[in-house]
mmCIF file of N, CA, C and O in Angstrom:
data_model
loop_
_atom_site.group_PDB
_atom_site.id
_atom_site.type_symbol
_atom_site.label_atom_id
_atom_site.label_comp_id
_atom_site.label_asym_id
_atom_site.label_seq_id
_atom_site.Cartn_x
_atom_site.Cartn_y
_atom_site.Cartn_z
ATOM 1 N N UNK A 218 36.547 -9.186 -8.602
ATOM 2 C CA UNK A 218 35.495 -8.201 -8.574
ATOM 3 C C UNK A 218 35.037 -8.011 -7.128
ATOM 4 O O UNK A 218 34.739 -8.963 -6.425
ATOM 5 N N UNK A 219 35.006 -6.783 -6.706
ATOM 6 C CA UNK A 219 34.613 -6.470 -5.332
ATOM 7 C C UNK A 219 33.103 -6.647 -5.177
ATOM 8 O O UNK A 219 32.332 -6.330 -6.068
ATOM 9 N N UNK A 220 32.730 -7.164 -4.045
ATOM 10 C CA UNK A 220 31.315 -7.391 -3.783
ATOM 11 C C UNK A 220 30.709 -6.151 -3.144
ATOM 12 O O UNK A 220 31.241 -5.608 -2.179
ATOM 13 N N UNK A 221 29.625 -5.719 -3.701
ATOM 14 C CA UNK A 221 28.908 -4.572 -3.138
ATOM 15 C C UNK A 221 27.629 -5.037 -2.441
ATOM 16 O O UNK A 221 26.762 -4.223 -2.151
ATOM 17 N N UNK A 222 27.539 -6.335 -2.184
ATOM 18 C CA UNK A 222 26.330 -6.887 -1.568
ATOM 19 C C UNK A 222 26.065 -6.267 -0.200
ATOM 20 O O UNK A 222 24.930 -5.970 0.148
ATOM 21 N N UNK A 223 27.139 -6.063 0.590
ATOM 22 C CA UNK A 223 26.954 -5.455 1.913
ATOM 23 C C UNK A 223 26.373 -4.056 1.783
ATOM 24 O O UNK A 223 25.474 -3.669 2.533
ATOM 25 N N UNK A 224 26.912 -3.304 0.820
ATOM 26 C CA UNK A 224 26.407 -1.945 0.613
ATOM 27 C C UNK A 224 24.968 -1.980 0.114
ATOM 28 O O UNK A 224 24.151 -1.149 0.521
ATOM 29 N N UNK A 225 24.657 -2.918 -0.768
ATOM 30 C CA UNK A 225 23.293 -3.015 -1.271
ATOM 31 C C UNK A 225 22.308 -3.310 -0.145
ATOM 32 O O UNK A 225 21.235 -2.710 -0.078
ATOM 33 N N UNK A 226 22.673 -4.224 0.753
ATOM 34 C CA UNK A 226 21.804 -4.547 1.881
ATOM 35 C C UNK A 226 21.645 -3.351 2.811
ATOM 36 O O UNK A 226 20.553 -3.063 3.294
ATOM 37 N N UNK A 227 22.757 -2.662 3.074
ATOM 38 C CA UNK A 227 22.703 -1.490 3.940
ATOM 39 C C UNK A 227 21.850 -0.386 3.325
ATOM 40 O O UNK A 227 21.039 0.245 4.008
ATOM 41 N N UNK A 228 22.009 -0.174 2.036
ATOM 42 C CA UNK A 228 21.229 0.851 1.343
ATOM 43 C C UNK A 228 19.745 0.500 1.382
ATOM 44 O O UNK A 228 18.893 1.354 1.654
ATOM 45 N N UNK A 229 19.430 -0.762 1.140
ATOM 46 C CA UNK A 229 18.030 -1.187 1.159
ATOM 47 C C UNK A 229 17.420 -1.043 2.554
ATOM 48 O O UNK A 229 16.300 -0.547 2.707
ATOM 49 N N UNK A 230 18.166 -1.455 3.583
ATOM 50 C CA UNK A 230 17.651 -1.354 4.948
ATOM 51 C C UNK A 230 17.446 0.099 5.357
ATOM 52 O O UNK A 230 16.432 0.454 5.971
ATOM 53 N N UNK A 231 18.407 0.952 5.011
ATOM 54 C CA UNK A 231 18.300 2.366 5.363
ATOM 55 C C UNK A 231 17.161 3.027 4.608
ATOM 56 O O UNK A 231 16.431 3.846 5.175
ATOM 57 N N UNK A 232 16.986 2.676 3.343
ATOM 58 C CA UNK A 232 15.885 3.250 2.562
ATOM 59 C C UNK A 232 14.535 2.834 3.134
ATOM 60 O O UNK A 232 13.600 3.652 3.186
ATOM 61 N N UNK A 233 14.413 1.586 3.575
ATOM 62 C CA UNK A 233 13.135 1.156 4.148
ATOM 63 C C UNK A 233 12.881 1.833 5.499
ATOM 64 O O UNK A 233 11.742 2.197 5.814
ATOM 65 N N UNK A 234 13.946 2.036 6.291
ATOM 66 C CA UNK A 234 13.775 2.766 7.555
ATOM 67 C C UNK A 234 13.364 4.209 7.287
ATOM 68 O O UNK A 234 12.517 4.769 7.989
ATOM 69 N N UNK A 235 13.976 4.809 6.268
ATOM 70 C CA UNK A 235 13.643 6.182 5.919
ATOM 71 C C UNK A 235 12.186 6.291 5.490
ATOM 72 O O UNK A 235 11.481 7.227 5.885
ATOM 73 N N UNK A 236 11.731 5.342 4.711
ATOM 74 C CA UNK A 236 10.317 5.339 4.300
ATOM 75 C C UNK A 236 9.402 5.180 5.511
ATOM 76 O O UNK A 236 8.350 5.829 5.589
ATOM 77 N N UNK A 237 9.810 4.349 6.465
ATOM 78 C CA UNK A 237 9.005 4.170 7.670
ATOM 79 C C UNK A 237 8.974 5.440 8.507
ATOM 80 O O UNK A 237 7.928 5.803 9.065
ATOM 81 N N UNK A 238 10.093 6.128 8.610
ATOM 82 C CA UNK A 238 10.128 7.385 9.369
ATOM 83 C C UNK A 238 9.264 8.428 8.680
ATOM 84 O O UNK A 238 8.536 9.176 9.340
ATOM 85 N N UNK A 239 9.316 8.475 7.359
ATOM 86 C CA UNK A 239 8.488 9.445 6.629
ATOM 87 C C UNK A 239 7.001 9.172 6.793
ATOM 88 O O UNK A 239 6.189 10.094 6.735
ATOM 89 N N UNK A 240 6.645 7.896 7.006
ATOM 90 C CA UNK A 240 5.238 7.569 7.226
ATOM 91 C C UNK A 240 4.881 7.599 8.714
ATOM 92 O O UNK A 240 3.802 7.158 9.105
ATOM 93 N N UNK A 241 5.817 8.088 9.526
ATOM 94 C CA UNK A 241 5.623 8.281 10.966
ATOM 95 C C UNK A 241 5.399 6.975 11.718
ATOM 96 O O UNK A 241 4.562 6.887 12.623
ATOM 97 N N UNK A 242 6.159 5.941 11.360
ATOM 98 C CA UNK A 242 6.114 4.663 12.060
ATOM 99 C C UNK A 242 7.122 4.728 13.205
ATOM 100 O O UNK A 242 8.321 4.805 12.974
ATOM 101 N N UNK A 243 6.630 4.685 14.436
ATOM 102 C CA UNK A 243 7.530 4.839 15.581
ATOM 103 C C UNK A 243 8.500 3.681 15.739
ATOM 104 O O UNK A 243 9.533 3.833 16.376
ATOM 105 N N UNK A 244 8.198 2.522 15.170
ATOM 106 C CA UNK A 244 9.100 1.371 15.276
ATOM 107 C C UNK A 244 10.421 1.633 14.556
ATOM 108 O O UNK A 244 11.432 0.998 14.863
ATOM 109 N N UNK A 245 10.448 2.570 13.624
ATOM 110 C CA UNK A 245 11.666 2.877 12.878
ATOM 111 C C UNK A 245 12.608 3.790 13.659
ATOM 112 O O UNK A 245 13.762 3.953 13.285
ATOM 113 N N UNK A 246 12.113 4.363 14.745
ATOM 114 C CA UNK A 246 12.931 5.271 15.549
ATOM 115 C C UNK A 246 13.788 4.492 16.544
ATOM 116 O O UNK A 246 13.410 3.400 16.975
ATOM 117 N N UNK A 247 14.918 5.068 16.948
ATOM 118 C CA UNK A 247 15.686 4.454 18.038
ATOM 119 C C UNK A 247 14.855 4.456 19.327
ATOM 120 O O UNK A 247 13.928 5.253 19.491
ATOM 121 N N UNK A 248 15.205 3.584 20.254
ATOM 122 C CA UNK A 248 14.414 3.408 21.475
ATOM 123 C C UNK A 248 14.332 4.704 22.281
ATOM 124 O O UNK A 248 13.263 5.046 22.812
ATOM 125 N N UNK A 249 15.418 5.432 22.364
ATOM 126 C CA UNK A 249 15.402 6.693 23.112
ATOM 127 C C UNK A 249 14.428 7.688 22.527
ATOM 128 O O UNK A 249 13.698 8.377 23.263
ATOM 129 N N UNK A 250 14.399 7.769 21.196
ATOM 130 C CA UNK A 250 13.459 8.673 20.543
ATOM 131 C C UNK A 250 12.017 8.196 20.700
ATOM 132 O O UNK A 250 11.103 9.010 20.811
ATOM 133 N N UNK A 251 11.829 6.891 20.722
ATOM 134 C CA UNK A 251 10.487 6.354 20.944
ATOM 135 C C UNK A 251 9.984 6.762 22.327
ATOM 136 O O UNK A 251 8.826 7.150 22.487
ATOM 137 N N UNK A 252 10.866 6.699 23.318
ATOM 138 C CA UNK A 252 10.481 7.077 24.680
ATOM 139 C C UNK A 252 10.159 8.567 24.765
ATOM 140 O O UNK A 252 9.168 8.962 25.400
ATOM 141 N N UNK A 253 10.997 9.386 24.136
ATOM 142 C CA UNK A 253 10.733 10.827 24.133
ATOM 143 C C UNK A 253 9.405 11.135 23.454
ATOM 144 O O UNK A 253 8.629 11.974 23.929
ATOM 145 N N UNK A 254 9.158 10.465 22.341
ATOM 146 C CA UNK A 254 7.922 10.689 21.601
ATOM 147 C C UNK A 254 6.707 10.262 22.426
ATOM 148 O O UNK A 254 5.678 10.940 22.420
ATOM 149 N N UNK A 255 6.834 9.159 23.156
ATOM 150 C CA UNK A 255 5.736 8.704 24.019
ATOM 151 C C UNK A 255 5.465 9.722 25.125
ATOM 152 O O UNK A 255 4.311 10.023 25.444
ATOM 153 N N UNK A 256 6.530 10.261 25.696
ATOM 154 C CA UNK A 256 6.362 11.281 26.727
ATOM 155 C C UNK A 256 5.689 12.523 26.200
ATOM 156 O O UNK A 256 4.812 13.105 26.860
ATOM 157 N N UNK A 257 6.079 12.932 24.999
ATOM 158 C CA UNK A 257 5.442 14.102 24.397
ATOM 159 C C UNK A 257 3.983 13.817 24.054
ATOM 160 O O UNK A 257 3.132 14.706 24.158
ATOM 161 N N UNK A 258 3.697 12.588 23.674
ATOM 162 C CA UNK A 258 2.310 12.209 23.394
ATOM 163 C C UNK A 258 1.440 12.293 24.633
ATOM 164 O O UNK A 258 0.280 12.713 24.573
ATOM 165 N N UNK A 259 2.003 11.916 25.768
ATOM 166 C CA UNK A 259 1.270 12.012 27.030
ATOM 167 C C UNK A 259 0.956 13.471 27.347
ATOM 168 O O UNK A 259 -0.152 13.801 27.787
ATOM 169 N N UNK A 260 1.913 14.341 27.108
ATOM 170 C CA UNK A 260 1.700 15.774 27.353
ATOM 171 C C UNK A 260 0.585 16.305 26.456
ATOM 172 O O UNK A 260 -0.300 17.045 26.909
ATOM 173 N N UNK A 261 0.619 15.920 25.185
ATOM 174 C CA UNK A 261 -0.408 16.383 24.244
ATOM 175 C C UNK A 261 -1.790 15.908 24.678
ATOM 176 O O UNK A 261 -2.753 16.681 24.687
ATOM 177 N N UNK A 262 -1.901 14.642 25.077
ATOM 178 C CA UNK A 262 -3.196 14.100 25.502
ATOM 179 C C UNK A 262 -3.669 14.765 26.790
ATOM 180 O O UNK A 262 -4.852 15.121 26.926
ATOM 181 N N UNK A 263 -2.758 14.967 27.739
ATOM 182 C CA UNK A 263 -3.134 15.595 29.006
ATOM 183 C C UNK A 263 -3.629 17.015 28.781
ATOM 184 O O UNK A 263 -4.630 17.433 29.384
ATOM 185 N N UNK A 264 -2.954 17.741 27.920
ATOM 186 C CA UNK A 264 -3.403 19.115 27.647
ATOM 187 C C UNK A 264 -4.707 19.114 26.867
ATOM 188 O O UNK A 264 -5.546 20.001 27.051
ATOM 189 N N UNK A 265 -4.863 18.154 25.965
ATOM 190 C CA UNK A 265 -6.089 18.102 25.159
ATOM 191 C C UNK A 265 -7.301 17.822 26.033
ATOM 192 O O UNK A 265 -8.401 18.327 25.755
ATOM 193 N N UNK A 266 -7.131 17.033 27.081
ATOM 194 C CA UNK A 266 -8.273 16.763 27.969
ATOM 195 C C UNK A 266 -8.704 18.007 28.718
ATOM 196 O O UNK A 266 -9.854 18.107 29.147
ATOM 197 N N UNK A 267 -7.776 18.957 28.862
ATOM 198 C CA UNK A 267 -8.120 20.220 29.518
ATOM 199 C C UNK A 267 -8.429 21.303 28.495
ATOM 200 O O UNK A 267 -8.477 22.484 28.816
ATOM 201 N N UNK A 268 -8.579 20.885 27.237
ATOM 202 C CA UNK A 268 -8.904 21.791 26.126
ATOM 203 C C UNK A 268 -7.851 22.889 25.946
ATOM 204 O O UNK A 268 -8.171 24.044 25.680
ATOM 205 N N UNK A 269 -6.600 22.514 26.099
ATOM 206 C CA UNK A 269 -5.498 23.448 25.887
ATOM 207 C C UNK A 269 -4.603 22.911 24.780
ATOM 208 O O UNK A 269 -4.534 21.708 24.547
ATOM 209 N N UNK A 270 -3.925 23.810 24.132
ATOM 210 C CA UNK A 270 -3.003 23.382 23.081
ATOM 211 C C UNK A 270 -1.626 23.113 23.690
ATOM 212 O O UNK A 270 -1.309 23.574 24.789
ATOM 213 N N UNK A 271 -0.821 22.372 22.976
ATOM 214 C CA UNK A 271 0.524 22.040 23.460
ATOM 215 C C UNK A 271 1.532 22.216 22.325
ATOM 216 O O UNK A 271 2.082 21.243 21.812
ATOM 217 N N UNK A 272 1.779 23.455 21.923
ATOM 218 C CA UNK A 272 2.674 23.682 20.790
ATOM 219 C C UNK A 272 4.116 23.239 21.057
ATOM 220 O O UNK A 272 4.795 22.780 20.149
ATOM 221 N N UNK A 273 4.578 23.359 22.287
ATOM 222 C CA UNK A 273 5.958 22.957 22.583
ATOM 223 C C UNK A 273 6.131 21.453 22.417
ATOM 224 O O UNK A 273 7.131 20.986 21.851
ATOM 225 N N UNK A 274 5.151 20.685 22.878
ATOM 226 C CA UNK A 274 5.233 19.228 22.739
ATOM 227 C C UNK A 274 5.124 18.819 21.274
ATOM 228 O O UNK A 274 5.819 17.912 20.821
ATOM 229 N N UNK A 275 4.284 19.501 20.533
ATOM 230 C CA UNK A 275 4.135 19.198 19.113
ATOM 231 C C UNK A 275 5.414 19.548 18.345
ATOM 232 O O UNK A 275 5.827 18.802 17.455
ATOM 233 N N UNK A 276 6.038 20.666 18.697
ATOM 234 C CA UNK A 276 7.318 21.030 18.062
ATOM 235 C C UNK A 276 8.405 20.017 18.417
ATOM 236 O O UNK A 276 9.229 19.658 17.580
ATOM 237 N N UNK A 277 8.397 19.555 19.664
ATOM 238 C CA UNK A 277 9.367 18.551 20.090
ATOM 239 C C UNK A 277 9.220 17.256 19.316
ATOM 240 O O UNK A 277 10.204 16.639 18.904
ATOM 241 N N UNK A 278 7.986 16.838 19.107
ATOM 242 C CA UNK A 278 7.738 15.621 18.335
ATOM 243 C C UNK A 278 8.182 15.800 16.886
ATOM 244 O O UNK A 278 8.813 14.911 16.306
ATOM 245 N N UNK A 279 7.888 16.948 16.323
ATOM 246 C CA UNK A 279 8.300 17.217 14.942
ATOM 247 C C UNK A 279 9.822 17.258 14.827
ATOM 248 O O UNK A 279 10.390 16.789 13.846
ATOM 249 N N UNK A 280 10.475 17.781 15.852
ATOM 250 C CA UNK A 280 11.940 17.822 15.878
ATOM 251 C C UNK A 280 12.528 16.406 15.881
ATOM 252 O O UNK A 280 13.526 16.136 15.217
ATOM 253 N N UNK A 281 11.891 15.514 16.613
ATOM 254 C CA UNK A 281 12.351 14.117 16.651
ATOM 255 C C UNK A 281 12.223 13.484 15.271
ATOM 256 O O UNK A 281 13.145 12.829 14.779
ATOM 257 N N UNK A 282 11.084 13.687 14.626
ATOM 258 C CA UNK A 282 10.877 13.089 13.302
ATOM 259 C C UNK A 282 11.831 13.663 12.262
ATOM 260 O O UNK A 282 12.404 12.911 11.469
ATOM 261 N N UNK A 283 12.011 14.972 12.249
ATOM 262 C CA UNK A 283 12.903 15.562 11.250
ATOM 263 C C UNK A 283 14.360 15.182 11.512
ATOM 264 O O UNK A 283 15.123 14.976 10.565
ATOM 265 N N UNK A 284 14.730 15.065 12.772
ATOM 266 C CA UNK A 284 16.091 14.644 13.100
ATOM 267 C C UNK A 284 16.368 13.219 12.649
ATOM 268 O O UNK A 284 17.422 12.912 12.086
ATOM 269 N N UNK A 285 15.406 12.338 12.883
ATOM 270 C CA UNK A 285 15.558 10.946 12.458
ATOM 271 C C UNK A 285 15.616 10.847 10.937
ATOM 272 O O UNK A 285 16.423 10.093 10.381
ATOM 273 N N UNK A 286 14.801 11.639 10.265
ATOM 274 C CA UNK A 286 14.789 11.614 8.803
ATOM 275 C C UNK A 286 16.105 12.127 8.227
ATOM 276 O O UNK A 286 16.674 11.515 7.321
ATOM 277 N N UNK A 287 16.617 13.211 8.778
ATOM 278 C CA UNK A 287 17.871 13.756 8.253
ATOM 279 C C UNK A 287 19.048 12.815 8.541
ATOM 280 O O UNK A 287 19.951 12.668 7.703
ATOM 281 N N UNK A 288 19.028 12.156 9.688
ATOM 282 C CA UNK A 288 20.092 11.204 10.011
ATOM 283 C C UNK A 288 20.076 10.025 9.035
ATOM 284 O O UNK A 288 21.114 9.604 8.533
ATOM 285 N N UNK A 289 18.882 9.510 8.759
ATOM 286 C CA UNK A 289 18.782 8.391 7.827
ATOM 287 C C UNK A 289 19.140 8.801 6.403
ATOM 288 O O UNK A 289 19.741 8.018 5.665
ATOM 289 N N UNK A 290 18.802 10.020 6.006
ATOM 290 C CA UNK A 290 19.196 10.502 4.685
ATOM 291 C C UNK A 290 20.709 10.589 4.575
ATOM 292 O O UNK A 290 21.286 10.227 3.539
ATOM 293 N N UNK A 291 21.365 11.046 5.633
ATOM 294 C CA UNK A 291 22.824 11.121 5.628
ATOM 295 C C UNK A 291 23.452 9.731 5.573
ATOM 296 O O UNK A 291 24.432 9.510 4.847
ATOM 297 N N UNK A 292 22.895 8.778 6.323
ATOM 298 C CA UNK A 292 23.399 7.403 6.291
ATOM 299 C C UNK A 292 23.231 6.800 4.897
ATOM 300 O O UNK A 292 24.128 6.115 4.398
ATOM 301 N N UNK A 293 22.100 7.064 4.271
ATOM 302 C CA UNK A 293 21.843 6.542 2.936
ATOM 303 C C UNK A 293 22.828 7.138 1.928
ATOM 304 O O UNK A 293 23.394 6.410 1.104
ATOM 305 N N UNK A 294 23.056 8.428 2.000
ATOM 306 C CA UNK A 294 24.004 9.076 1.094
ATOM 307 C C UNK A 294 25.416 8.546 1.306
ATOM 308 O O UNK A 294 26.158 8.318 0.336
ATOM 309 N N UNK A 295 25.800 8.325 2.550
ATOM 310 C CA UNK A 295 27.139 7.810 2.838
ATOM 311 C C UNK A 295 27.302 6.387 2.319
ATOM 312 O O UNK A 295 28.354 6.038 1.759
ATOM 313 N N UNK A 296 26.287 5.567 2.468
ATOM 314 C CA UNK A 296 26.357 4.190 1.974
ATOM 315 C C UNK A 296 26.433 4.165 0.453
ATOM 316 O O UNK A 296 27.199 3.388 -0.129
ATOM 317 N N UNK A 297 25.673 5.027 -0.193
ATOM 318 C CA UNK A 297 25.715 5.093 -1.652
ATOM 319 C C UNK A 297 27.065 5.605 -2.134
ATOM 320 O O UNK A 297 27.603 5.112 -3.131
ATOM 321 N N UNK A 298 27.638 6.563 -1.422
ATOM 322 C CA UNK A 298 28.957 7.084 -1.796
ATOM 323 C C UNK A 298 30.038 6.023 -1.601
ATOM 324 O O UNK A 298 30.956 5.896 -2.425
ATOM 325 N N UNK A 299 29.939 5.249 -0.539
ATOM 326 C CA UNK A 299 30.914 4.187 -0.293
ATOM 327 C C UNK A 299 30.828 3.116 -1.377
ATOM 328 O O UNK A 299 31.852 2.616 -1.854
ATOM 329 N N UNK A 300 29.622 2.785 -1.783
ATOM 330 C CA UNK A 300 29.452 1.799 -2.850
ATOM 331 C C UNK A 300 30.034 2.335 -4.157
ATOM 332 O O UNK A 300 30.731 1.617 -4.878
ATOM 333 N N UNK A 301 29.777 3.591 -4.453
ATOM 334 C CA UNK A 301 30.308 4.197 -5.675
ATOM 335 C C UNK A 301 31.838 4.236 -5.642
ATOM 336 O O UNK A 301 32.485 4.021 -6.671
ATOM 337 N N UNK A 302 32.410 4.482 -4.470
ATOM 338 C CA UNK A 302 33.869 4.514 -4.351
ATOM 339 C C UNK A 302 34.469 3.139 -4.605
ATOM 340 O O UNK A 302 35.502 3.014 -5.278
ATOM 341 N N UNK A 303 33.824 2.103 -4.101
ATOM 342 C CA UNK A 303 34.308 0.735 -4.327
ATOM 343 C C UNK A 303 34.237 0.399 -5.814
ATOM 344 O O UNK A 303 35.183 -0.166 -6.383
ATOM 345 N N UNK A 304 33.143 0.770 -6.452
ATOM 346 C CA UNK A 304 33.000 0.493 -7.873
ATOM 347 C C UNK A 304 34.005 1.280 -8.704
ATOM 348 O O UNK A 304 34.569 0.759 -9.671
ATOM 349 N N UNK A 305 34.251 2.526 -8.328
ATOM 350 C CA UNK A 305 35.223 3.344 -9.055
ATOM 351 C C UNK A 305 36.634 2.787 -8.894
ATOM 352 O O UNK A 305 37.419 2.763 -9.852
ATOM 353 N N UNK A 306 36.956 2.353 -7.697
ATOM 354 C CA UNK A 306 38.276 1.772 -7.441
ATOM 355 C C UNK A 306 38.463 0.497 -8.256
ATOM 356 O O UNK A 306 39.528 0.262 -8.836
ATOM 357 N N UNK A 307 37.434 -0.293 -8.317
ATOM 358 C CA UNK A 307 37.488 -1.533 -9.091
ATOM 359 C C UNK A 307 37.658 -1.235 -10.580
ATOM 360 O O UNK A 307 38.454 -1.885 -11.270
ATOM 361 N N UNK A 308 36.940 -0.249 -11.079
ATOM 362 C CA UNK A 308 37.050 0.122 -12.486
ATOM 363 C C UNK A 308 38.442 0.675 -12.802
ATOM 364 O O UNK A 308 39.017 0.371 -13.854
ATOM 365 N N UNK A 309 38.997 1.474 -11.891
ATOM 366 C CA UNK A 309 40.342 2.026 -12.113
ATOM 367 C C UNK A 309 41.387 0.913 -12.137
ATOM 368 O O UNK A 309 42.318 0.938 -12.953
ATOM 369 N N UNK A 310 41.235 -0.072 -11.283
ATOM 370 C CA UNK A 310 42.169 -1.195 -11.269
ATOM 371 C C UNK A 310 42.067 -1.995 -12.565
ATOM 372 O O UNK A 310 43.081 -2.452 -13.106
ATOM 373 N N UNK A 311 40.878 -2.139 -13.073
ATOM 374 C CA UNK A 311 40.671 -2.878 -14.318
ATOM 375 C C UNK A 311 41.304 -2.136 -15.493
ATOM 376 O O UNK A 311 41.960 -2.743 -16.344
ATOM 377 N N UNK A 312 41.144 -0.831 -15.526
ATOM 378 C CA UNK A 312 41.740 -0.024 -16.584
ATOM 379 C C UNK A 312 43.265 -0.066 -16.490
ATOM 380 O O UNK A 312 43.959 -0.185 -17.499
ATOM 381 N N UNK A 313 43.791 0.030 -15.289
ATOM 382 C CA UNK A 313 45.232 -0.010 -15.109
ATOM 383 C C UNK A 313 45.794 -1.356 -15.544
ATOM 384 O O UNK A 313 46.874 -1.434 -16.139
ATOM 385 N N UNK A 314 45.087 -2.408 -15.272
ATOM 386 C CA UNK A 314 45.548 -3.744 -15.660
ATOM 387 C C UNK A 314 45.552 -3.879 -17.177
ATOM 388 O O UNK A 314 46.497 -4.429 -17.751
ATOM 389 N N UNK A 315 44.503 -3.366 -17.825
ATOM 390 C CA UNK A 315 44.436 -3.440 -19.281
ATOM 391 C C UNK A 315 45.509 -2.579 -19.942
ATOM 392 O O UNK A 315 46.089 -2.960 -20.945
ATOM 393 N N UNK A 316 45.740 -1.407 -19.393
ATOM 394 C CA UNK A 316 46.709 -0.500 -20.028
ATOM 395 C C UNK A 316 48.147 -0.982 -19.825
ATOM 396 O O UNK A 316 49.010 -0.727 -20.653
ATOM 397 N N UNK A 317 48.432 -1.696 -18.749
ATOM 398 C CA UNK A 317 49.775 -2.181 -18.527
ATOM 399 C C UNK A 317 50.075 -3.425 -19.364
ATOM 400 O O UNK A 317 51.223 -3.781 -19.567
ATOM 401 N N UNK A 318 49.078 -4.056 -19.894
ATOM 402 C CA UNK A 318 49.270 -5.268 -20.692
ATOM 403 C C UNK A 318 49.763 -4.995 -22.089
ATOM 404 O O UNK A 318 50.268 -5.877 -22.771
ATOM 405 N N UNK A 319 49.683 -3.778 -22.575
ATOM 406 C CA UNK A 319 50.083 -3.440 -23.932
ATOM 407 C C UNK A 319 51.566 -3.292 -24.093
ATOM 408 O O UNK A 319 52.111 -3.341 -25.179
ATOM 409 N N UNK A 320 52.280 -3.067 -23.023
ATOM 410 C CA UNK A 320 53.719 -2.793 -23.147
ATOM 411 C C UNK A 320 54.518 -4.010 -22.960
ATOM 412 O O UNK A 320 54.644 -4.798 -22.255
#
């Protein structure tokens, strides 16, 4: 029987990262994105002190969050598909073994 433990751990880790990204936890982002987000935060604060809006910086931050979320969703779907493929392959081998035993 093939072990799907690796896939289960990967799926669980990716799902928890996805939940963290959805709750806007910066620790769930890659380091490069964390740095970009910090830079955009500085721009927002600097403009806010001058009572100006910063729509470009806000759009940039939103782009980072949506990009991270879509990447994690794709990773989660790929891990689930890989696990399903392993299980399907195992089931097909079991059926083939049973059907060849009758002859």
